[in-house]
Amino acid sequence: MRDLRIVFMGTPDFAVATLDALIKNNIEVAGVITAPDRPAGRGQALRQSAVKRYAMEHGLKVLQPTNLKNEDFLKELRDLKANLQIVVAFRMLPRVVWDMPEYGTFNLHASLLPDYRGAAPINWAIINGETRTGVTTFFIDEKIDTGGIIMQEECAITREDTAGMLHDRLMVLGAELVLKTVDLIEREEVKVMPQKELETEKSAPKLTRENCEINWNLPGGEIYDHIRGLSPYPTAWTTLHNGEEAIYLKVFGASYIPERHTSSPGQIVPHHKLRVAVDGGWIDLEEIQLPGKRKMASREVLNGLKLESNAHVR
């Protein structure tokens, strides 16, 4: 049996579940590396990461480097005398960091690698209409998300799942998988499997304003997947054209009703909800947000919005 002394690296809520599992299972965490405090909100007050808040509450040593190659940071990291590093939703590490501990550095990724390498695997799995995904632990190497696989756990995706719902399930599943992985490393029973080569790569690039916009010319089922794959964050969006007015809309929730019709894609049709004609049926925008307003059911918005006969989204 190895005596493990761990440095944990992570930033958002997704990573907190794993750190909490390590602490509650009495696994020694020598220190936590997380993102620097960032200005946030209208007042631009400095906001601590979710991982930092948890670490401070539990008396853990916290380092917040801006440059992972900085010599002062590297000395602090070495001084923690960790023999294993665990990374969950952090950032790309330079070799001098991931190669430092005796037993290596492993990462928890929210997909079944090699599928959905990249920054937003949960979102893209839903956007692309997948029915299954999962979590993977793997040893970090020079390239992004390409290292040898240690363990994987599968998870189903339903047609009702949003990115937020799937995030919460994978967060718990991932924490459990990290504990199993730590146990294997502790007992010196790790068997690493190289990632298979893919004929067609399924990637998970960073989400941007451009790729979050709804394309109303796609089939209805794909539009529905796009909306739920971006809910509740960063959120799909569109522009409602109503007469001379162009209104920016964030779309948090929708439903898809397959049905034959002759309306043009993007046309708003009379209904008690904000109903949009799409190829193959209708998309009902269930929960939306106007600029400067709170999230609302679309029927509430319609109460204060007189729609012209040629109203459409684009």
PDB file of C-alpha atoms in Angstrom:
ATOM      1  CA  MET A   1       0.000   0.000   0.000  1.00  0.00           C
ATOM      2  CA  ARG A   2       1.201   3.455  -0.904  1.00  0.00           C
ATOM      3  CA  ASP A   3       0.815   6.404   1.457  1.00  0.00           C
ATOM      4  CA  LEU A   4      -0.720   9.093  -0.714  1.00  0.00           C
ATOM      5  CA  ARG A   5      -0.296  12.821  -0.228  1.00  0.00           C
ATOM      6  CA  ILE A   6      -2.428  14.695  -2.751  1.00  0.00           C
ATOM      7  CA  VAL A   7      -2.525  18.136  -4.322  1.00  0.00           C
ATOM      8  CA  PHE A   8      -5.983  18.904  -5.745  1.00  0.00           C
ATOM      9  CA  MET A   9      -6.494  21.300  -8.670  1.00  0.00           C
ATOM     10  CA  GLY A  10      -9.919  22.649  -9.616  1.00  0.00           C
ATOM     11  CA  THR A  11     -12.089  25.749  -9.775  1.00  0.00           C
ATOM     12  CA  PRO A  12     -15.914  25.417 -10.275  1.00  0.00           C
ATOM     13  CA  ASP A  13     -18.697  23.659  -8.349  1.00  0.00           C
ATOM     14  CA  PHE A  14     -18.159  20.524 -10.434  1.00  0.00           C
ATOM     15  CA  ALA A  15     -14.755  20.110  -8.760  1.00  0.00           C
ATOM     16  CA  VAL A  16     -16.020  20.720  -5.221  1.00  0.00           C
ATOM     17  CA  ALA A  17     -17.882  17.402  -5.096  1.00  0.00           C
ATOM     18  CA  THR A  18     -14.629  15.509  -5.722  1.00  0.00           C
ATOM     19  CA  LEU A  19     -12.637  17.526  -3.182  1.00  0.00           C
ATOM     20  CA  ASP A  20     -15.400  16.963  -0.638  1.00  0.00           C
ATOM     21  CA  ALA A  21     -15.326  13.199  -1.309  1.00  0.00           C
ATOM     22  CA  LEU A  22     -11.566  13.104  -0.741  1.00  0.00           C
ATOM     23  CA  ILE A  23     -11.830  15.002   2.552  1.00  0.00           C
ATOM     24  CA  LYS A  24     -14.775  12.944   3.825  1.00  0.00           C
ATOM     25  CA  ASN A  25     -12.871   9.734   3.074  1.00  0.00           C
ATOM     26  CA  ASN A  26      -9.865  10.935   5.101  1.00  0.00           C
ATOM     27  CA  ILE A  27      -7.545  11.101   2.096  1.00  0.00           C
ATOM     28  CA  GLU A  28      -4.666  13.462   2.806  1.00  0.00           C
ATOM     29  CA  VAL A  29      -4.920  16.665   0.764  1.00  0.00           C
ATOM     30  CA  ALA A  30      -1.692  18.647   1.180  1.00  0.00           C
ATOM     31  CA  GLY A  31      -2.936  21.645  -0.762  1.00  0.00           C
ATOM     32  CA  VAL A  32      -5.413  23.016  -3.269  1.00  0.00           C
ATOM     33  CA  ILE A  33      -4.601  24.905  -6.471  1.00  0.00           C
ATOM     34  CA  THR A  34      -7.390  27.053  -7.882  1.00  0.00           C
ATOM     35  CA  ALA A  35      -7.973  30.100 -10.081  1.00  0.00           C
ATOM     36  CA  PRO A  36      -7.196  33.610  -8.797  1.00  0.00           C
ATOM     37  CA  ASP A  37     -10.116  35.639  -7.436  1.00  0.00           C
ATOM     38  CA  ARG A  38     -11.936  37.382 -10.302  1.00  0.00           C
ATOM     39  CA  PRO A  39     -14.000  40.592 -10.496  1.00  0.00           C
ATOM     40  CA  ALA A  40     -17.663  39.666 -10.963  1.00  0.00           C
ATOM     41  CA  GLY A  41     -21.098  41.266 -11.027  1.00  0.00           C
ATOM     42  CA  ARG A  42     -22.064  44.889 -11.527  1.00  0.00           C
ATOM     43  CA  GLY A  43     -19.863  46.058  -8.648  1.00  0.00           C
ATOM     44  CA  GLN A  44     -16.884  44.057  -9.969  1.00  0.00           C
ATOM     45  CA  ALA A  45     -16.121  42.815  -6.449  1.00  0.00           C
ATOM     46  CA  LEU A  46     -13.539  40.034  -6.294  1.00  0.00           C
ATOM     47  CA  ARG A  47     -15.184  36.609  -6.227  1.00  0.00           C
ATOM     48  CA  GLN A  48     -13.516  33.460  -4.932  1.00  0.00           C
ATOM     49  CA  SER A  49     -13.843  30.199  -6.840  1.00  0.00           C
ATOM     50  CA  ALA A  50     -16.169  27.531  -5.464  1.00  0.00           C
ATOM     51  CA  VAL A  51     -13.137  25.326  -4.759  1.00  0.00           C
ATOM     52  CA  LYS A  52     -11.357  28.093  -2.833  1.00  0.00           C
ATOM     53  CA  ARG A  53     -14.415  28.731  -0.663  1.00  0.00           C
ATOM     54  CA  TYR A  54     -14.654  25.032   0.188  1.00  0.00           C
ATOM     55  CA  ALA A  55     -10.906  24.744   0.845  1.00  0.00           C
ATOM     56  CA  MET A  56     -10.874  27.772   3.159  1.00  0.00           C
ATOM     57  CA  GLU A  57     -13.852  26.441   5.104  1.00  0.00           C
ATOM     58  CA  HIS A  58     -11.957  23.194   5.686  1.00  0.00           C
ATOM     59  CA  GLY A  59      -8.611  24.731   6.585  1.00  0.00           C
ATOM     60  CA  LEU A  60      -6.765  23.559   3.477  1.00  0.00           C
ATOM     61  CA  LYS A  61      -3.732  25.374   2.098  1.00  0.00           C
ATOM     62  CA  VAL A  62      -4.674  27.267  -1.075  1.00  0.00           C
ATOM     63  CA  LEU A  63      -2.428  28.448  -3.918  1.00  0.00           C
ATOM     64  CA  GLN A  64      -3.789  30.705  -6.691  1.00  0.00           C
ATOM     65  CA  PRO A  65      -1.117  31.092  -9.367  1.00  0.00           C
ATOM     66  CA  THR A  66      -1.633  33.267 -12.429  1.00  0.00           C
ATOM     67  CA  ASN A  67       1.374  31.665 -14.140  1.00  0.00           C
ATOM     68  CA  LEU A  68       1.838  27.922 -13.673  1.00  0.00           C
ATOM     69  CA  LYS A  69       5.489  28.157 -14.761  1.00  0.00           C
ATOM     70  CA  ASN A  70       6.390  30.847 -12.227  1.00  0.00           C
ATOM     71  CA  GLU A  71       9.367  29.725 -10.125  1.00  0.00           C
ATOM     72  CA  ASP A  72       7.875  30.959  -6.845  1.00  0.00           C
ATOM     73  CA  PHE A  73       4.702  28.947  -7.480  1.00  0.00           C
ATOM     74  CA  LEU A  74       6.696  25.846  -8.507  1.00  0.00           C
ATOM     75  CA  LYS A  75       8.711  26.058  -5.294  1.00  0.00           C
ATOM     76  CA  GLU A  76       5.502  26.324  -3.232  1.00  0.00           C
ATOM     77  CA  LEU A  77       4.100  23.342  -5.107  1.00  0.00           C
ATOM     78  CA  ARG A  78       7.238  21.247  -4.486  1.00  0.00           C
ATOM     79  CA  ASP A  79       7.200  22.242  -0.819  1.00  0.00           C
ATOM     80  CA  LEU A  80       3.778  20.579  -0.455  1.00  0.00           C
ATOM     81  CA  LYS A  81       5.607  17.254  -1.030  1.00  0.00           C
ATOM     82  CA  ALA A  82       2.649  15.649  -2.830  1.00  0.00           C
ATOM     83  CA  ASN A  83       3.149  12.301  -4.574  1.00  0.00           C
ATOM     84  CA  LEU A  84      -0.118  12.458  -6.549  1.00  0.00           C
ATOM     85  CA  GLN A  85      -2.026  15.315  -8.177  1.00  0.00           C
ATOM     86  CA  ILE A  86      -5.721  15.254  -9.081  1.00  0.00           C
ATOM     87  CA  VAL A  87      -7.201  17.712 -11.586  1.00  0.00           C
ATOM     88  CA  VAL A  88     -10.926  18.412 -11.970  1.00  0.00           C
ATOM     89  CA  ALA A  89     -12.095  21.290 -14.203  1.00  0.00           C
ATOM     90  CA  PHE A  90      -8.976  23.405 -13.903  1.00  0.00           C
ATOM     91  CA  ARG A  91      -6.781  24.375 -16.860  1.00  0.00           C
ATOM     92  CA  MET A  92      -4.067  22.960 -19.088  1.00  0.00           C
ATOM     93  CA  LEU A  93      -0.947  22.169 -17.052  1.00  0.00           C
ATOM     94  CA  PRO A  94       2.645  22.578 -18.227  1.00  0.00           C
ATOM     95  CA  ARG A  95       4.831  19.482 -18.068  1.00  0.00           C
ATOM     96  CA  VAL A  96       6.857  20.898 -15.155  1.00  0.00           C
ATOM     97  CA  VAL A  97       3.633  20.712 -13.081  1.00  0.00           C
ATOM     98  CA  TRP A  98       1.967  17.477 -14.209  1.00  0.00           C
ATOM     99  CA  ASP A  99       5.242  15.548 -14.224  1.00  0.00           C
ATOM    100  CA  MET A 100       6.196  16.611 -10.702  1.00  0.00           C
ATOM    101  CA  PRO A 101       4.627  13.993  -8.368  1.00  0.00           C
ATOM    102  CA  GLU A 102       6.004  10.455  -8.075  1.00  0.00           C
ATOM    103  CA  TYR A 103       2.690   8.731  -8.907  1.00  0.00           C
ATOM    104  CA  GLY A 104       1.671  11.156 -11.630  1.00  0.00           C
ATOM    105  CA  THR A 105      -1.209  13.560 -12.225  1.00  0.00           C
ATOM    106  CA  PHE A 106      -4.631  12.325 -13.240  1.00  0.00           C
ATOM    107  CA  ASN A 107      -7.624  14.241 -14.538  1.00  0.00           C
ATOM    108  CA  LEU A 108     -11.376  13.680 -14.246  1.00  0.00           C
ATOM    109  CA  HIS A 109     -13.092  14.452 -17.556  1.00  0.00           C
ATOM    110  CA  ALA A 110     -16.871  14.609 -18.027  1.00  0.00           C
ATOM    111  CA  SER A 111     -17.104  12.355 -21.089  1.00  0.00           C
ATOM    112  CA  LEU A 112     -16.250   8.862 -22.243  1.00  0.00           C
ATOM    113  CA  LEU A 113     -12.863   9.685 -23.763  1.00  0.00           C
ATOM    114  CA  PRO A 114     -11.753   9.852 -26.505  1.00  0.00           C
ATOM    115  CA  ASP A 115     -15.192  11.334 -27.297  1.00  0.00           C
ATOM    116  CA  TYR A 116     -15.693  15.005 -26.459  1.00  0.00           C
ATOM    117  CA  ARG A 117     -12.187  16.121 -25.678  1.00  0.00           C
ATOM    118  CA  GLY A 118     -12.216  19.825 -24.911  1.00  0.00           C
ATOM    119  CA  ALA A 119     -13.708  22.537 -22.732  1.00  0.00           C
ATOM    120  CA  ALA A 120     -17.461  21.761 -22.764  1.00  0.00           C
ATOM    121  CA  PRO A 121     -18.095  17.986 -22.960  1.00  0.00           C
ATOM    122  CA  ILE A 122     -21.391  18.016 -21.046  1.00  0.00           C
ATOM    123  CA  ASN A 123     -22.938  20.671 -23.272  1.00  0.00           C
ATOM    124  CA  TRP A 124     -21.818  19.183 -26.578  1.00  0.00           C
ATOM    125  CA  ALA A 125     -22.983  15.662 -25.725  1.00  0.00           C
ATOM    126  CA  ILE A 126     -26.532  17.004 -25.348  1.00  0.00           C
ATOM    127  CA  ILE A 127     -26.293  19.450 -28.264  1.00  0.00           C
ATOM    128  CA  ASN A 128     -25.312  16.524 -30.495  1.00  0.00           C
ATOM    129  CA  GLY A 129     -28.235  14.404 -29.311  1.00  0.00           C
ATOM    130  CA  GLU A 130     -26.209  11.713 -27.553  1.00  0.00           C
ATOM    131  CA  THR A 131     -28.072   9.139 -25.448  1.00  0.00           C
ATOM    132  CA  ARG A 132     -25.069   8.204 -23.302  1.00  0.00           C
ATOM    133  CA  THR A 133     -21.990   9.827 -21.855  1.00  0.00           C
ATOM    134  CA  GLY A 134     -19.969   9.356 -18.694  1.00  0.00           C
ATOM    135  CA  VAL A 135     -16.827  10.249 -16.783  1.00  0.00           C
ATOM    136  CA  THR A 136     -13.209   9.237 -17.304  1.00  0.00           C
ATOM    137  CA  THR A 137     -10.065   9.367 -15.192  1.00  0.00           C
ATOM    138  CA  PHE A 138      -6.809   9.470 -17.142  1.00  0.00           C
ATOM    139  CA  PHE A 139      -3.157  10.348 -16.611  1.00  0.00           C
ATOM    140  CA  ILE A 140      -2.237  13.724 -18.081  1.00  0.00           C
ATOM    141  CA  ASP A 141       0.318  13.914 -20.901  1.00  0.00           C
ATOM    142  CA  GLU A 142       1.530  16.590 -23.337  1.00  0.00           C
ATOM    143  CA  LYS A 143      -1.710  16.914 -25.318  1.00  0.00           C
ATOM    144  CA  ILE A 144      -5.191  17.899 -24.165  1.00  0.00           C
ATOM    145  CA  ASP A 145      -7.334  14.982 -22.883  1.00  0.00           C
ATOM    146  CA  THR A 146      -5.275  12.297 -24.664  1.00  0.00           C
ATOM    147  CA  GLY A 147      -3.532  10.450 -21.809  1.00  0.00           C
ATOM    148  CA  GLY A 148      -3.906   6.821 -20.803  1.00  0.00           C
ATOM    149  CA  ILE A 149      -7.340   5.925 -19.391  1.00  0.00           C
ATOM    150  CA  ILE A 150      -7.508   4.604 -15.831  1.00  0.00           C
ATOM    151  CA  MET A 151     -11.277   4.149 -15.317  1.00  0.00           C
ATOM    152  CA  GLN A 152     -14.607   5.066 -16.929  1.00  0.00           C
ATOM    153  CA  GLU A 153     -18.231   5.097 -15.778  1.00  0.00           C
ATOM    154  CA  GLU A 154     -21.192   5.414 -18.126  1.00  0.00           C
ATOM    155  CA  CYS A 155     -24.308   7.577 -17.685  1.00  0.00           C
ATOM    156  CA  ALA A 156     -27.532   7.744 -19.729  1.00  0.00           C
ATOM    157  CA  ILE A 157     -28.823  10.999 -21.234  1.00  0.00           C
ATOM    158  CA  THR A 158     -32.601  11.363 -21.487  1.00  0.00           C
ATOM    159  CA  ARG A 159     -34.509  13.545 -23.962  1.00  0.00           C
ATOM    160  CA  GLU A 160     -35.524  15.782 -21.049  1.00  0.00           C
ATOM    161  CA  ASP A 161     -32.021  16.344 -19.677  1.00  0.00           C
ATOM    162  CA  THR A 162     -30.535  19.821 -19.716  1.00  0.00           C
ATOM    163  CA  ALA A 163     -26.819  20.513 -19.362  1.00  0.00           C
ATOM    164  CA  GLY A 164     -27.458  21.520 -15.755  1.00  0.00           C
ATOM    165  CA  MET A 165     -29.211  18.252 -14.902  1.00  0.00           C
ATOM    166  CA  LEU A 166     -26.503  16.157 -16.543  1.00  0.00           C
ATOM    167  CA  HIS A 167     -23.774  18.258 -14.892  1.00  0.00           C
ATOM    168  CA  ASP A 168     -25.159  17.433 -11.449  1.00  0.00           C
ATOM    169  CA  ARG A 169     -25.320  13.683 -12.134  1.00  0.00           C
ATOM    170  CA  LEU A 170     -21.828  13.550 -13.626  1.00  0.00           C
ATOM    171  CA  MET A 171     -20.470  15.620 -10.738  1.00  0.00           C
ATOM    172  CA  VAL A 172     -21.523  12.906  -8.269  1.00  0.00           C
ATOM    173  CA  LEU A 173     -20.498  10.048 -10.573  1.00  0.00           C
ATOM    174  CA  GLY A 174     -17.130  11.714 -11.161  1.00  0.00           C
ATOM    175  CA  ALA A 175     -16.406  12.111  -7.451  1.00  0.00           C
ATOM    176  CA  GLU A 176     -17.106   8.403  -6.947  1.00  0.00           C
ATOM    177  CA  LEU A 177     -14.836   7.493  -9.862  1.00  0.00           C
ATOM    178  CA  VAL A 178     -11.977   9.594  -8.458  1.00  0.00           C
ATOM    179  CA  LEU A 179     -12.225   7.716  -5.141  1.00  0.00           C
ATOM    180  CA  LYS A 180     -12.055   4.384  -6.993  1.00  0.00           C
ATOM    181  CA  THR A 181      -9.074   5.637  -8.992  1.00  0.00           C
ATOM    182  CA  VAL A 182      -7.251   6.808  -5.859  1.00  0.00           C
ATOM    183  CA  ASP A 183      -7.868   3.384  -4.313  1.00  0.00           C
ATOM    184  CA  LEU A 184      -6.284   1.646  -7.329  1.00  0.00           C
ATOM    185  CA  ILE A 185      -3.237   3.928  -7.193  1.00  0.00           C
ATOM    186  CA  GLU A 186      -2.942   3.406  -3.440  1.00  0.00           C
ATOM    187  CA  ARG A 187      -3.017  -0.386  -3.880  1.00  0.00           C
ATOM    188  CA  GLU A 188      -0.641  -0.248  -6.887  1.00  0.00           C
ATOM    189  CA  GLU A 189      -3.243  -1.936  -9.104  1.00  0.00           C
ATOM    190  CA  VAL A 190      -3.620   0.651 -11.879  1.00  0.00           C
ATOM    191  CA  LYS A 191      -3.792  -0.694 -15.432  1.00  0.00           C
ATOM    192  CA  VAL A 192      -3.688   2.112 -17.969  1.00  0.00           C
ATOM    193  CA  MET A 193      -5.430   1.734 -21.326  1.00  0.00           C
ATOM    194  CA  PRO A 194      -4.382   3.926 -24.281  1.00  0.00           C
ATOM    195  CA  GLN A 195      -7.153   5.931 -25.904  1.00  0.00           C
ATOM    196  CA  LYS A 196      -8.434   4.435 -29.132  1.00  0.00           C
ATOM    197  CA  GLU A 197      -8.082   6.239 -32.444  1.00  0.00           C
ATOM    198  CA  LEU A 198     -11.316   7.710 -33.803  1.00  0.00           C
ATOM    199  CA  GLU A 199     -12.362   7.766 -37.445  1.00  0.00           C
ATOM    200  CA  THR A 200     -14.714  10.646 -36.692  1.00  0.00           C
ATOM    201  CA  GLU A 201     -13.797  12.892 -33.802  1.00  0.00           C
ATOM    202  CA  LYS A 202     -16.502  14.235 -31.473  1.00  0.00           C
ATOM    203  CA  SER A 203     -15.061  17.400 -29.998  1.00  0.00           C
ATOM    204  CA  ALA A 204     -16.196  19.760 -27.246  1.00  0.00           C
ATOM    205  CA  PRO A 205     -14.840  23.219 -28.118  1.00  0.00           C
ATOM    206  CA  LYS A 206     -15.279  26.287 -25.960  1.00  0.00           C
ATOM    207  CA  LEU A 207     -18.773  27.771 -26.040  1.00  0.00           C
ATOM    208  CA  THR A 208     -18.997  31.226 -27.581  1.00  0.00           C
ATOM    209  CA  ARG A 209     -21.698  33.764 -28.361  1.00  0.00           C
ATOM    210  CA  GLU A 210     -21.599  32.582 -31.979  1.00  0.00           C
ATOM    211  CA  ASN A 211     -22.125  28.865 -31.346  1.00  0.00           C
ATOM    212  CA  CYS A 212     -24.827  29.516 -28.729  1.00  0.00           C
ATOM    213  CA  GLU A 213     -27.104  31.277 -31.234  1.00  0.00           C
ATOM    214  CA  ILE A 214     -30.095  29.210 -32.353  1.00  0.00           C
ATOM    215  CA  ASN A 215     -30.150  28.269 -36.038  1.00  0.00           C
ATOM    216  CA  TRP A 216     -33.846  28.060 -36.869  1.00  0.00           C
ATOM    217  CA  ASN A 217     -33.162  26.337 -40.204  1.00  0.00           C
ATOM    218  CA  LEU A 218     -32.044  23.133 -38.474  1.00  0.00           C
ATOM    219  CA  PRO A 219     -34.478  20.237 -37.912  1.00  0.00           C
ATOM    220  CA  GLY A 220     -36.683  20.761 -34.869  1.00  0.00           C
ATOM    221  CA  GLY A 221     -35.111  17.962 -32.832  1.00  0.00           C
ATOM    222  CA  GLU A 222     -31.644  19.469 -33.282  1.00  0.00           C
ATOM    223  CA  ILE A 223     -32.856  22.906 -32.199  1.00  0.00           C
ATOM    224  CA  TYR A 224     -34.395  21.353 -29.081  1.00  0.00           C
ATOM    225  CA  ASP A 225     -31.083  19.596 -28.292  1.00  0.00           C
ATOM    226  CA  HIS A 226     -29.205  22.862 -28.812  1.00  0.00           C
ATOM    227  CA  ILE A 227     -31.417  24.708 -26.310  1.00  0.00           C
ATOM    228  CA  ARG A 228     -31.280  22.068 -23.573  1.00  0.00           C
ATOM    229  CA  GLY A 229     -27.554  21.533 -24.122  1.00  0.00           C
ATOM    230  CA  LEU A 230     -26.925  25.180 -23.229  1.00  0.00           C
ATOM    231  CA  SER A 231     -29.339  25.432 -20.294  1.00  0.00           C
ATOM    232  CA  PRO A 232     -28.926  26.953 -17.776  1.00  0.00           C
ATOM    233  CA  TYR A 233     -25.474  28.159 -18.827  1.00  0.00           C
ATOM    234  CA  PRO A 234     -24.248  29.786 -21.021  1.00  0.00           C
ATOM    235  CA  THR A 235     -27.774  29.725 -22.546  1.00  0.00           C
ATOM    236  CA  ALA A 236     -29.029  29.566 -26.124  1.00  0.00           C
ATOM    237  CA  TRP A 237     -30.170  32.875 -27.617  1.00  0.00           C
ATOM    238  CA  THR A 238     -32.045  34.297 -30.554  1.00  0.00           C
ATOM    239  CA  THR A 239     -33.480  37.560 -31.870  1.00  0.00           C
ATOM    240  CA  LEU A 240     -37.238  38.096 -32.017  1.00  0.00           C
ATOM    241  CA  HIS A 241     -38.230  40.414 -34.865  1.00  0.00           C
ATOM    242  CA  ASN A 242     -41.579  42.018 -34.169  1.00  0.00           C
ATOM    243  CA  GLY A 243     -42.440  44.757 -36.654  1.00  0.00           C
ATOM    244  CA  GLU A 244     -39.652  47.361 -36.393  1.00  0.00           C
ATOM    245  CA  GLU A 245     -38.431  45.917 -33.095  1.00  0.00           C
ATOM    246  CA  ALA A 246     -35.568  43.395 -32.715  1.00  0.00           C
ATOM    247  CA  ILE A 247     -35.561  41.815 -29.240  1.00  0.00           C
ATOM    248  CA  TYR A 248     -32.669  39.750 -27.882  1.00  0.00           C
ATOM    249  CA  LEU A 249     -33.952  36.626 -26.106  1.00  0.00           C
ATOM    250  CA  LYS A 250     -32.165  34.099 -23.922  1.00  0.00           C
ATOM    251  CA  VAL A 251     -33.893  30.717 -24.046  1.00  0.00           C
ATOM    252  CA  PHE A 252     -33.629  28.585 -20.900  1.00  0.00           C
ATOM    253  CA  GLY A 253     -36.301  26.002 -21.588  1.00  0.00           C
ATOM    254  CA  ALA A 254     -38.222  24.672 -24.562  1.00  0.00           C
ATOM    255  CA  SER A 255     -40.246  21.725 -25.799  1.00  0.00           C
ATOM    256  CA  TYR A 256     -40.440  20.152 -29.239  1.00  0.00           C
ATOM    257  CA  ILE A 257     -43.736  19.048 -30.791  1.00  0.00           C
ATOM    258  CA  PRO A 258     -43.273  17.020 -34.009  1.00  0.00           C
ATOM    259  CA  GLU A 259     -46.058  17.863 -36.454  1.00  0.00           C
ATOM    260  CA  ARG A 260     -46.517  18.482 -40.163  1.00  0.00           C
ATOM    261  CA  HIS A 261     -47.270  22.081 -41.147  1.00  0.00           C
ATOM    262  CA  THR A 262     -46.704  24.613 -43.918  1.00  0.00           C
ATOM    263  CA  SER A 263     -45.284  27.512 -41.861  1.00  0.00           C
ATOM    264  CA  SER A 264     -41.794  28.837 -42.588  1.00  0.00           C
ATOM    265  CA  PRO A 265     -38.975  28.027 -40.119  1.00  0.00           C
ATOM    266  CA  GLY A 266     -38.664  30.790 -37.542  1.00  0.00           C
ATOM    267  CA  GLN A 267     -42.238  32.059 -37.951  1.00  0.00           C
ATOM    268  CA  ILE A 268     -44.102  32.817 -34.710  1.00  0.00           C
ATOM    269  CA  VAL A 269     -47.543  31.222 -34.766  1.00  0.00           C
ATOM    270  CA  PRO A 270     -50.594  32.041 -32.601  1.00  0.00           C
ATOM    271  CA  HIS A 271     -50.444  30.070 -29.367  1.00  0.00           C
ATOM    272  CA  HIS A 272     -50.623  30.638 -25.604  1.00  0.00           C
ATOM    273  CA  LYS A 273     -46.833  30.157 -25.487  1.00  0.00           C
ATOM    274  CA  LEU A 274     -44.160  31.615 -27.762  1.00  0.00           C
ATOM    275  CA  ARG A 275     -44.432  28.951 -30.473  1.00  0.00           C
ATOM    276  CA  VAL A 276     -41.948  28.847 -33.358  1.00  0.00           C
ATOM    277  CA  ALA A 277     -42.368  26.911 -36.585  1.00  0.00           C
ATOM    278  CA  VAL A 278     -39.419  24.615 -37.362  1.00  0.00           C
ATOM    279  CA  ASP A 279     -38.628  21.877 -39.840  1.00  0.00           C
ATOM    280  CA  GLY A 280     -40.655  18.914 -38.579  1.00  0.00           C
ATOM    281  CA  GLY A 281     -42.888  20.626 -36.060  1.00  0.00           C
ATOM    282  CA  TRP A 282     -42.957  23.371 -33.428  1.00  0.00           C
ATOM    283  CA  ILE A 283     -40.601  24.624 -30.747  1.00  0.00           C
ATOM    284  CA  ASP A 284     -42.412  26.090 -27.737  1.00  0.00           C
ATOM    285  CA  LEU A 285     -40.144  28.521 -25.897  1.00  0.00           C
ATOM    286  CA  GLU A 286     -41.100  27.715 -22.312  1.00  0.00           C
ATOM    287  CA  GLU A 287     -38.747  29.903 -20.262  1.00  0.00           C
ATOM    288  CA  ILE A 288     -37.071  33.005 -21.677  1.00  0.00           C
ATOM    289  CA  GLN A 289     -35.335  36.175 -20.543  1.00  0.00           C
ATOM    290  CA  LEU A 290     -35.474  39.660 -22.037  1.00  0.00           C
ATOM    291  CA  PRO A 291     -32.549  42.095 -21.555  1.00  0.00           C
ATOM    292  CA  GLY A 292     -32.546  43.514 -18.027  1.00  0.00           C
ATOM    293  CA  LYS A 293     -35.449  41.296 -16.936  1.00  0.00           C
ATOM    294  CA  ARG A 294     -35.787  38.144 -14.856  1.00  0.00           C
ATOM    295  CA  LYS A 295     -36.383  34.724 -16.385  1.00  0.00           C
ATOM    296  CA  MET A 296     -40.072  34.293 -17.189  1.00  0.00           C
ATOM    297  CA  ALA A 297     -42.468  31.783 -18.680  1.00  0.00           C
ATOM    298  CA  SER A 298     -43.071  32.800 -22.295  1.00  0.00           C
ATOM    299  CA  ARG A 299     -46.812  33.175 -21.699  1.00  0.00           C
ATOM    300  CA  GLU A 300     -45.994  35.949 -19.162  1.00  0.00           C
ATOM    301  CA  VAL A 301     -43.910  37.732 -21.791  1.00  0.00           C
ATOM    302  CA  LEU A 302     -46.715  37.413 -24.349  1.00  0.00           C
ATOM    303  CA  ASN A 303     -49.101  39.174 -21.947  1.00  0.00           C
ATOM    304  CA  GLY A 304     -47.071  42.365 -22.322  1.00  0.00           C
ATOM    305  CA  LEU A 305     -45.975  41.941 -25.923  1.00  0.00           C
ATOM    306  CA  LYS A 306     -48.267  42.619 -28.877  1.00  0.00           C
ATOM    307  CA  LEU A 307     -47.006  40.352 -31.647  1.00  0.00           C
ATOM    308  CA  GLU A 308     -47.315  41.474 -35.262  1.00  0.00           C
ATOM    309  CA  SER A 309     -48.601  38.983 -37.830  1.00  0.00           C
ATOM    310  CA  ASN A 310     -45.117  38.737 -39.393  1.00  0.00           C
ATOM    311  CA  ALA A 311     -43.253  38.219 -36.099  1.00  0.00           C
ATOM    312  CA  HIS A 312     -40.398  35.757 -36.410  1.00  0.00           C
ATOM    313  CA  VAL A 313     -37.101  34.691 -34.847  1.00  0.00           C
ATOM    314  CA  ARG A 314     -33.808  34.711 -36.643  1.00  0.00           C
TER     315      ARG A 314
END
